[in-house]
mmCIF file of C-alpha atoms in Angstrom:
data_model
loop_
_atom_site.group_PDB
_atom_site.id
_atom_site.type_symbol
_atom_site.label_atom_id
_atom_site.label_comp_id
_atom_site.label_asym_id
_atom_site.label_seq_id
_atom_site.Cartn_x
_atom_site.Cartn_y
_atom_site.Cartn_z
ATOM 1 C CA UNK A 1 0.000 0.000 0.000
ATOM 2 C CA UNK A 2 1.350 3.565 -0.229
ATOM 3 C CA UNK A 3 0.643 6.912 1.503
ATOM 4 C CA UNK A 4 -0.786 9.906 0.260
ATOM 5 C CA UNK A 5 1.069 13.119 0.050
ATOM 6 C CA UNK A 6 -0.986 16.606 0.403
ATOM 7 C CA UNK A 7 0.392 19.684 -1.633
ATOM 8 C CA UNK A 8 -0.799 22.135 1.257
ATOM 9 C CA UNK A 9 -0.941 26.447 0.923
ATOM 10 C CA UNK A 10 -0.836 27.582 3.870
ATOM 11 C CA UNK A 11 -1.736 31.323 3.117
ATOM 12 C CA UNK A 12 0.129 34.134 4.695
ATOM 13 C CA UNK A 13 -0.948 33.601 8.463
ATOM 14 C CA UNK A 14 -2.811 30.800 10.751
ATOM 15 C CA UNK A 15 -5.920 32.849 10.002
ATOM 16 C CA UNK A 16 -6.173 32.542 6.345
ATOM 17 C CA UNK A 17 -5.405 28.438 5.867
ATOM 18 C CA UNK A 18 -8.154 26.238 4.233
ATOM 19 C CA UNK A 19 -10.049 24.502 6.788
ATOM 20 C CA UNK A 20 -8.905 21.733 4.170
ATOM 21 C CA UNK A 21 -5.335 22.184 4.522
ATOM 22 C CA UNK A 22 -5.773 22.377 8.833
ATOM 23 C CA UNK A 23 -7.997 18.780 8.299
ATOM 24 C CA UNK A 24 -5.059 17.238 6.393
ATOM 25 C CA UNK A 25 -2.239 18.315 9.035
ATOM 26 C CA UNK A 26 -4.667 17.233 11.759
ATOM 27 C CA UNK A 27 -4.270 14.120 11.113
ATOM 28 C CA UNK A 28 -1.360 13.407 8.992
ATOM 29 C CA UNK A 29 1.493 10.969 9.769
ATOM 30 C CA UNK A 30 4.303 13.177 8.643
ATOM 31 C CA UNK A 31 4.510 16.653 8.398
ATOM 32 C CA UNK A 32 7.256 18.802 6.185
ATOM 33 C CA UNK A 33 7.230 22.457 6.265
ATOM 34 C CA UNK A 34 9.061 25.550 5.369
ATOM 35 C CA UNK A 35 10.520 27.813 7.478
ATOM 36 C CA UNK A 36 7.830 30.996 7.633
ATOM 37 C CA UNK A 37 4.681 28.621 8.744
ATOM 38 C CA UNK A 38 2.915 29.901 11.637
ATOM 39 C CA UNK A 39 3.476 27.288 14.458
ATOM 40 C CA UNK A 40 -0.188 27.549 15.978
ATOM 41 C CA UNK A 41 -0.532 25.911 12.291
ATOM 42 C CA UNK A 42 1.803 23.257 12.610
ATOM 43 C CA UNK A 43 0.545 23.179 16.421
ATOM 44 C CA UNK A 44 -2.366 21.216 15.082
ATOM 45 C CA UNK A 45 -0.493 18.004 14.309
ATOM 46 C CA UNK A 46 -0.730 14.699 16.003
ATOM 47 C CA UNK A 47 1.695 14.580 19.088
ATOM 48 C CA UNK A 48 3.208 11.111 17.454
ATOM 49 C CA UNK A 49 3.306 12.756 14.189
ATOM 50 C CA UNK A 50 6.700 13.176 12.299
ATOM 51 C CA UNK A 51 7.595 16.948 12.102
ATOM 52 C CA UNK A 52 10.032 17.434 9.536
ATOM 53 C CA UNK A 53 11.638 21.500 8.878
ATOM 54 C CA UNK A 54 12.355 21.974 5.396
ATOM 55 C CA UNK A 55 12.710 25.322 5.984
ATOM 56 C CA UNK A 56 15.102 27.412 3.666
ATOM 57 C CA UNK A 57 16.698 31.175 3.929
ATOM 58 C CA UNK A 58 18.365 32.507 1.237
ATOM 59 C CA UNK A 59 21.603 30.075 1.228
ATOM 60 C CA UNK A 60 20.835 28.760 4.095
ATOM 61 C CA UNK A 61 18.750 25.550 3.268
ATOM 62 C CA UNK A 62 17.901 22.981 5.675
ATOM 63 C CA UNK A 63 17.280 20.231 3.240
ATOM 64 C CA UNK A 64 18.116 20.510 -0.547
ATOM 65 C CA UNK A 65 15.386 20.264 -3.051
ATOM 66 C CA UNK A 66 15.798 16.852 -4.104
ATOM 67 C CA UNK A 67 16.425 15.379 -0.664
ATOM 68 C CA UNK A 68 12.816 16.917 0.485
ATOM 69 C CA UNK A 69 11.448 15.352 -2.543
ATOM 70 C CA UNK A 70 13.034 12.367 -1.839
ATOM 71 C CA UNK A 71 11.268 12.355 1.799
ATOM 72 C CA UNK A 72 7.816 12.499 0.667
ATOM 73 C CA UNK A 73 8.378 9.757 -1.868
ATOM 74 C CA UNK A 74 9.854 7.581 0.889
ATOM 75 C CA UNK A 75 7.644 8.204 3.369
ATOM 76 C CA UNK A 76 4.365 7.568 0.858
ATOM 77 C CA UNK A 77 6.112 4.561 -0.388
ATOM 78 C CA UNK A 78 6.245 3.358 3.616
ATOM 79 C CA UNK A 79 2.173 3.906 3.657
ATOM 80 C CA UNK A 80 1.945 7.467 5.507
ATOM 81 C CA UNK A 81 0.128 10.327 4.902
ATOM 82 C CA UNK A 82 2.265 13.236 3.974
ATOM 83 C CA UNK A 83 1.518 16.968 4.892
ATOM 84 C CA UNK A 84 3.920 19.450 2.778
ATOM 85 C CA UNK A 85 2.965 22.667 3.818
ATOM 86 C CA UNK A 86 4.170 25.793 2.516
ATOM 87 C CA UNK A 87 3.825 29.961 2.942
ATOM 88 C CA UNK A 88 1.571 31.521 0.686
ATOM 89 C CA UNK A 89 0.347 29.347 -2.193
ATOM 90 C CA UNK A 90 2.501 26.281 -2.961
ATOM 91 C CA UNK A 91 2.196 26.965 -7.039
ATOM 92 C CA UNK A 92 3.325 30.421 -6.854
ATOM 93 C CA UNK A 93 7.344 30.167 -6.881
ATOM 94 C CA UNK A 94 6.799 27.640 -3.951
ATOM 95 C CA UNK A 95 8.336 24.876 -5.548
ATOM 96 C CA UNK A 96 5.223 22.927 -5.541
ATOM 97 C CA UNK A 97 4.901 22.157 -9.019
ATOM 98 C CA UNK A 98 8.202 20.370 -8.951
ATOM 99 C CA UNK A 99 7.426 18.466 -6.306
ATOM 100 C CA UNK A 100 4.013 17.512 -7.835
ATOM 101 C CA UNK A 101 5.919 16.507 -10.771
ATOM 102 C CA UNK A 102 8.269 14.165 -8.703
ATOM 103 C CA UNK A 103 5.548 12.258 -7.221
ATOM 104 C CA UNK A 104 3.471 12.013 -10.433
ATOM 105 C CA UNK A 105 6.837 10.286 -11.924
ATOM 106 C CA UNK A 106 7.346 7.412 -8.696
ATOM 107 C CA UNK A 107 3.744 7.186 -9.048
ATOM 108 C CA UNK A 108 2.401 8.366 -5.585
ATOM 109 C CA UNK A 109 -0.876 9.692 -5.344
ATOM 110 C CA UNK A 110 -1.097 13.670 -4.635
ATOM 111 C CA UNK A 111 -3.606 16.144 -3.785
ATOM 112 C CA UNK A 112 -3.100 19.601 -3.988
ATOM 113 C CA UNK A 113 -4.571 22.208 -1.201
ATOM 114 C CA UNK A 114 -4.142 25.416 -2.890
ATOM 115 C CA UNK A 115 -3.258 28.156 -0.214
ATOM 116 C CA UNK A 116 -4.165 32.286 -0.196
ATOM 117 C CA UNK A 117 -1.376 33.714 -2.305
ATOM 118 C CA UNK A 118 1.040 36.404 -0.647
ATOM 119 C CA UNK A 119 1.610 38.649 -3.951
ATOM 120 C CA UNK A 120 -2.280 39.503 -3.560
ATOM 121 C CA UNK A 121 -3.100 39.193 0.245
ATOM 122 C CA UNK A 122 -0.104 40.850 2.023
ATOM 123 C CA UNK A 123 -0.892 44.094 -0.173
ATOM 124 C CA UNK A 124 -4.428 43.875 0.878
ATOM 125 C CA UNK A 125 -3.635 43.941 4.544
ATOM 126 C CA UNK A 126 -2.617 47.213 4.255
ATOM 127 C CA UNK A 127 -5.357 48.206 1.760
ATOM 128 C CA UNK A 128 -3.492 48.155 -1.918
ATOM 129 C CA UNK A 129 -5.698 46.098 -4.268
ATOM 130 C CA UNK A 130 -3.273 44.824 -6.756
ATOM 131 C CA UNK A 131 -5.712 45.733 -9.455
ATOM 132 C CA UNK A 132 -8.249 48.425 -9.351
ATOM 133 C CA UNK A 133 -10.664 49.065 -12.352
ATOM 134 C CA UNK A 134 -9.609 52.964 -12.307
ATOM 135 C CA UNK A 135 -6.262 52.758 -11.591
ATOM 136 C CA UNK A 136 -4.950 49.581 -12.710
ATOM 137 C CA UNK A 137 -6.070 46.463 -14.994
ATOM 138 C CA UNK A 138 -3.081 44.447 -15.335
ATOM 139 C CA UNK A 139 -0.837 42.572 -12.884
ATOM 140 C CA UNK A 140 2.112 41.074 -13.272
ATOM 141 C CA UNK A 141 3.743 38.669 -10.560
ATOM 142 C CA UNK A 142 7.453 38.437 -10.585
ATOM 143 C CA UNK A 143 10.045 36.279 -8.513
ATOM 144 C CA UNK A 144 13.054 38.417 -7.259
ATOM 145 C CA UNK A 145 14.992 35.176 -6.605
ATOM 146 C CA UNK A 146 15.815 32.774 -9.309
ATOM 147 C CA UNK A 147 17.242 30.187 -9.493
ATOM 148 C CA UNK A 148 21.118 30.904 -9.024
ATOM 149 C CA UNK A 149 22.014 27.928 -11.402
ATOM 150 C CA UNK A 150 20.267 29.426 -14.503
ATOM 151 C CA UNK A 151 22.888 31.137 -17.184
ATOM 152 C CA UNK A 152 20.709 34.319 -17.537
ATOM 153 C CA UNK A 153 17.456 35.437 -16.314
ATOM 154 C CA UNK A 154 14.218 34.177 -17.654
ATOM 155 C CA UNK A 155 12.243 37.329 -16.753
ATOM 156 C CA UNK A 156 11.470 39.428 -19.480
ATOM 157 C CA UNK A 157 11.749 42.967 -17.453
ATOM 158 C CA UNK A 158 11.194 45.121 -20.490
ATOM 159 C CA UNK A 159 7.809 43.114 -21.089
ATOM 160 C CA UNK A 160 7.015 43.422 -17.471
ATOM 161 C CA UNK A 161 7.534 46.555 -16.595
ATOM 162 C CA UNK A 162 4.509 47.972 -18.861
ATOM 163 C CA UNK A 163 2.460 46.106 -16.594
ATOM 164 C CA UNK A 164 -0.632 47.982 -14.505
ATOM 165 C CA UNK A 165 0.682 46.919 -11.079
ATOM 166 C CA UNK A 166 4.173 44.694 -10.521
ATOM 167 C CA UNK A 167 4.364 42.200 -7.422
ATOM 168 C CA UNK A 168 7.734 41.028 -6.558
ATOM 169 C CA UNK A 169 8.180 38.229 -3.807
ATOM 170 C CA UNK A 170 11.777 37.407 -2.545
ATOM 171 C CA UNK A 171 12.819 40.348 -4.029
ATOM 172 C CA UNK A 172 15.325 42.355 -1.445
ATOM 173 C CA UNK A 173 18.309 41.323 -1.665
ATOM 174 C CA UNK A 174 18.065 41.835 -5.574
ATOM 175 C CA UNK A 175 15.538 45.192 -5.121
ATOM 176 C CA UNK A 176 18.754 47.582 -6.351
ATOM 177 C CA UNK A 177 18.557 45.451 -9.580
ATOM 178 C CA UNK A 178 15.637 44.988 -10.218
ATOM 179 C CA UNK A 179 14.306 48.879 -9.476
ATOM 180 C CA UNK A 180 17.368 49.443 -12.356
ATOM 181 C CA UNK A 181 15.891 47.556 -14.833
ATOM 182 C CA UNK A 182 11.996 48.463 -14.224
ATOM 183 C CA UNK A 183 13.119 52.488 -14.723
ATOM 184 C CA UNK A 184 14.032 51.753 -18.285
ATOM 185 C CA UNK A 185 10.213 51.593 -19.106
ATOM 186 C CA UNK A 186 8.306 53.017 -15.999
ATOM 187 C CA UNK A 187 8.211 56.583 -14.533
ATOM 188 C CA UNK A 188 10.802 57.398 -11.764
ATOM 189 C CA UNK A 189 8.096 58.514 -9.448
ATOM 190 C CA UNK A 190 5.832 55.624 -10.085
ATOM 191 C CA UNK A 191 5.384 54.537 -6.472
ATOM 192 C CA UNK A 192 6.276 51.478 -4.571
ATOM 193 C CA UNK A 193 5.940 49.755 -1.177
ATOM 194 C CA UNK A 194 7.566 46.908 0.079
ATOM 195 C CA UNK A 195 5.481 44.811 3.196
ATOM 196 C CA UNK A 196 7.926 43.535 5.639
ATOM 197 C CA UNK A 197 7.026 40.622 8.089
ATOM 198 C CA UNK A 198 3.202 41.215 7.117
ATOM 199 C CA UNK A 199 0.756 39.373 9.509
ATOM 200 C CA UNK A 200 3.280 39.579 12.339
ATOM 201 C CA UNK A 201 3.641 41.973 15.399
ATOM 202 C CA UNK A 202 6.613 43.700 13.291
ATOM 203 C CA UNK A 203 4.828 44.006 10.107
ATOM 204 C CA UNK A 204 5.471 47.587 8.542
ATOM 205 C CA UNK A 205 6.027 49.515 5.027
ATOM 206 C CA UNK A 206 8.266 51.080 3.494
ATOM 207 C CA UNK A 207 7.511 53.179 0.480
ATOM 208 C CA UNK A 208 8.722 55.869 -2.086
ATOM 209 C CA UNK A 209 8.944 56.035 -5.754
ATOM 210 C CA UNK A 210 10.984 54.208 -8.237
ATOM 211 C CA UNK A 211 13.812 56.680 -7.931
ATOM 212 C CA UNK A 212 14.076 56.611 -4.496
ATOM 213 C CA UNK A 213 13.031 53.259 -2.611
ATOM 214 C CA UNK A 214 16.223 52.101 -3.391
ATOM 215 C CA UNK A 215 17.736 54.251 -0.796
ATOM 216 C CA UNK A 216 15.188 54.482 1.284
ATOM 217 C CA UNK A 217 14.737 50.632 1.639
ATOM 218 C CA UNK A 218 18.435 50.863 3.080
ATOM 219 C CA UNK A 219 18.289 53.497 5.184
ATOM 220 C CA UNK A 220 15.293 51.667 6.977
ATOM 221 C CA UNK A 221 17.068 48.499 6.837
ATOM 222 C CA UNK A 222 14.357 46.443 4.902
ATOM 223 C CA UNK A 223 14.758 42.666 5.350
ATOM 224 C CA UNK A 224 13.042 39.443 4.031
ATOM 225 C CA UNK A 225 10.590 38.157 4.105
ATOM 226 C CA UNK A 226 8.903 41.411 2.162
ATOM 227 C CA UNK A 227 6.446 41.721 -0.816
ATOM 228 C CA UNK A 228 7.381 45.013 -2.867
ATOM 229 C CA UNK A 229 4.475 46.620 -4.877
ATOM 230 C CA UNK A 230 5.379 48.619 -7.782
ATOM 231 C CA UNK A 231 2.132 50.937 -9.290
ATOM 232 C CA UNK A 232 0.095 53.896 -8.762
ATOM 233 C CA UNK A 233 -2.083 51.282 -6.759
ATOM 234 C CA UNK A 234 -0.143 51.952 -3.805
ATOM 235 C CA UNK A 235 -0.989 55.438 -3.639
ATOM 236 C CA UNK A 236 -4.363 54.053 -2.085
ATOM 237 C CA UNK A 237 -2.709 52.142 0.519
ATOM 238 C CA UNK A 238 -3.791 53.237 4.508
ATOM 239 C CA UNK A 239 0.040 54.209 5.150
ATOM 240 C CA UNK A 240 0.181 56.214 2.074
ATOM 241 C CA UNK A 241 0.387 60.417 2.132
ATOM 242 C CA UNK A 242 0.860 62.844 -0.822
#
């Protein structure tokens, strides 16, 4: 016989999880996370269950890709019931779709749990709706972190950057960059907020324009995790002032 490994989302905070994705990790045998899930989330487990962190930072990585892949094969294959949980939504630079793929090839069944997306929720906690019908009708989601092995970048920035509203998650450490190659095609004062630590007690923005968040971001010490907005949607964020 062989286990059953759940593809689980596990939104931005413990309030926002599927009650689907909190039934699965109720009562799953194993349990593999990353490193930003809420622990009242993972708090839900069995106490015999087997609670596995996965959890990576920058460089820092706990367990390699392939080795976590290799767990929830092995630990299907032995007739348990996997929970991989992940931040945000597992599809959405999460990694999930290449760990799908692995368990589609050694022929373990799946399910996926999708989860409520940081590029779109984080914003919205501090009222910036990604699109608005007035201000902006097209939204484009970009990862600031590829991967490091790749011989050039796949992102077409030029194509991008005539989007309505720009999302970039895991974007600080490469925000001088990637500000650069946005101001070929966008404004200097278009403005932009990055969302530090959203959902937590040290949540907080920091904002300016293209031409200046650069700087400012440094001066105010930004760190990951963060979600940077780029867009004249910002302008109707809460924090924001003329």
């Amino acid at each position: 016989m062989t286990g059953k490994v759940y593809l689980i989302g596990a939104g931005p905070s413990k309030d926002l999880i599927t009650k689907r994705g909190l039934e699965i990790i109720d009562t799953a045998d194993v349990v593999v996370h990353d490193r930003l899930i809420d622990d009242q989330i993972l708090d839900n487990a069995r106490q015999d269950v087997e609670m596995i962190d996965a959890g990576k930072k920058a460089d820092k990585h706990k367990l390699k890709q392939h080795e976590i892949e290799e767990i929830l094969i092995d630990r299907a294959q032995k007739n348990k019931d996997v929970a991989r949980v992940k931040g945000g939504d597992s599809f959405l630079f999460g990694r999930g779709g290449e760990e799908m793929l692995s368990l589609r090839e050694a022929d373990i069944p799946y399910e996926i749990i999708p989860g409520v997306t940081t590029a779109i929720s984080v914003p919205a906690r501090f009222g910036v709706p990604v699109t608005h019908r007035n201000v902006s009708s097209s939204l484009a989601i970009v990862t600031g972190h590829e991967d490091p092995t790749k011989d050039e970048s796949a992102i077409d920035w030029d194509h991008i950057s005539h989007a309505g509203t720009i999302v970039i998650l895991m974007g600080v450490g490469n925000l001088p960059k990637i500000v650069k190659k946005i101001l070929k095609n966008k404004d200097p004062e278009t403005p932009v907020a990055s969302f530090q630590d959203a959902y937590s007690k040290n949540e907080r923005v920091v904002h300016g324009t293209l031409e200046n968040i650069t700087e400012i971001a440094e001066k105010q010490n930004l760190k990951p995790p963060a979600v940077t907005v780029i867009g004249e949607v910002v302008k109707l964020g809460e924090f924001y002032k003329k």
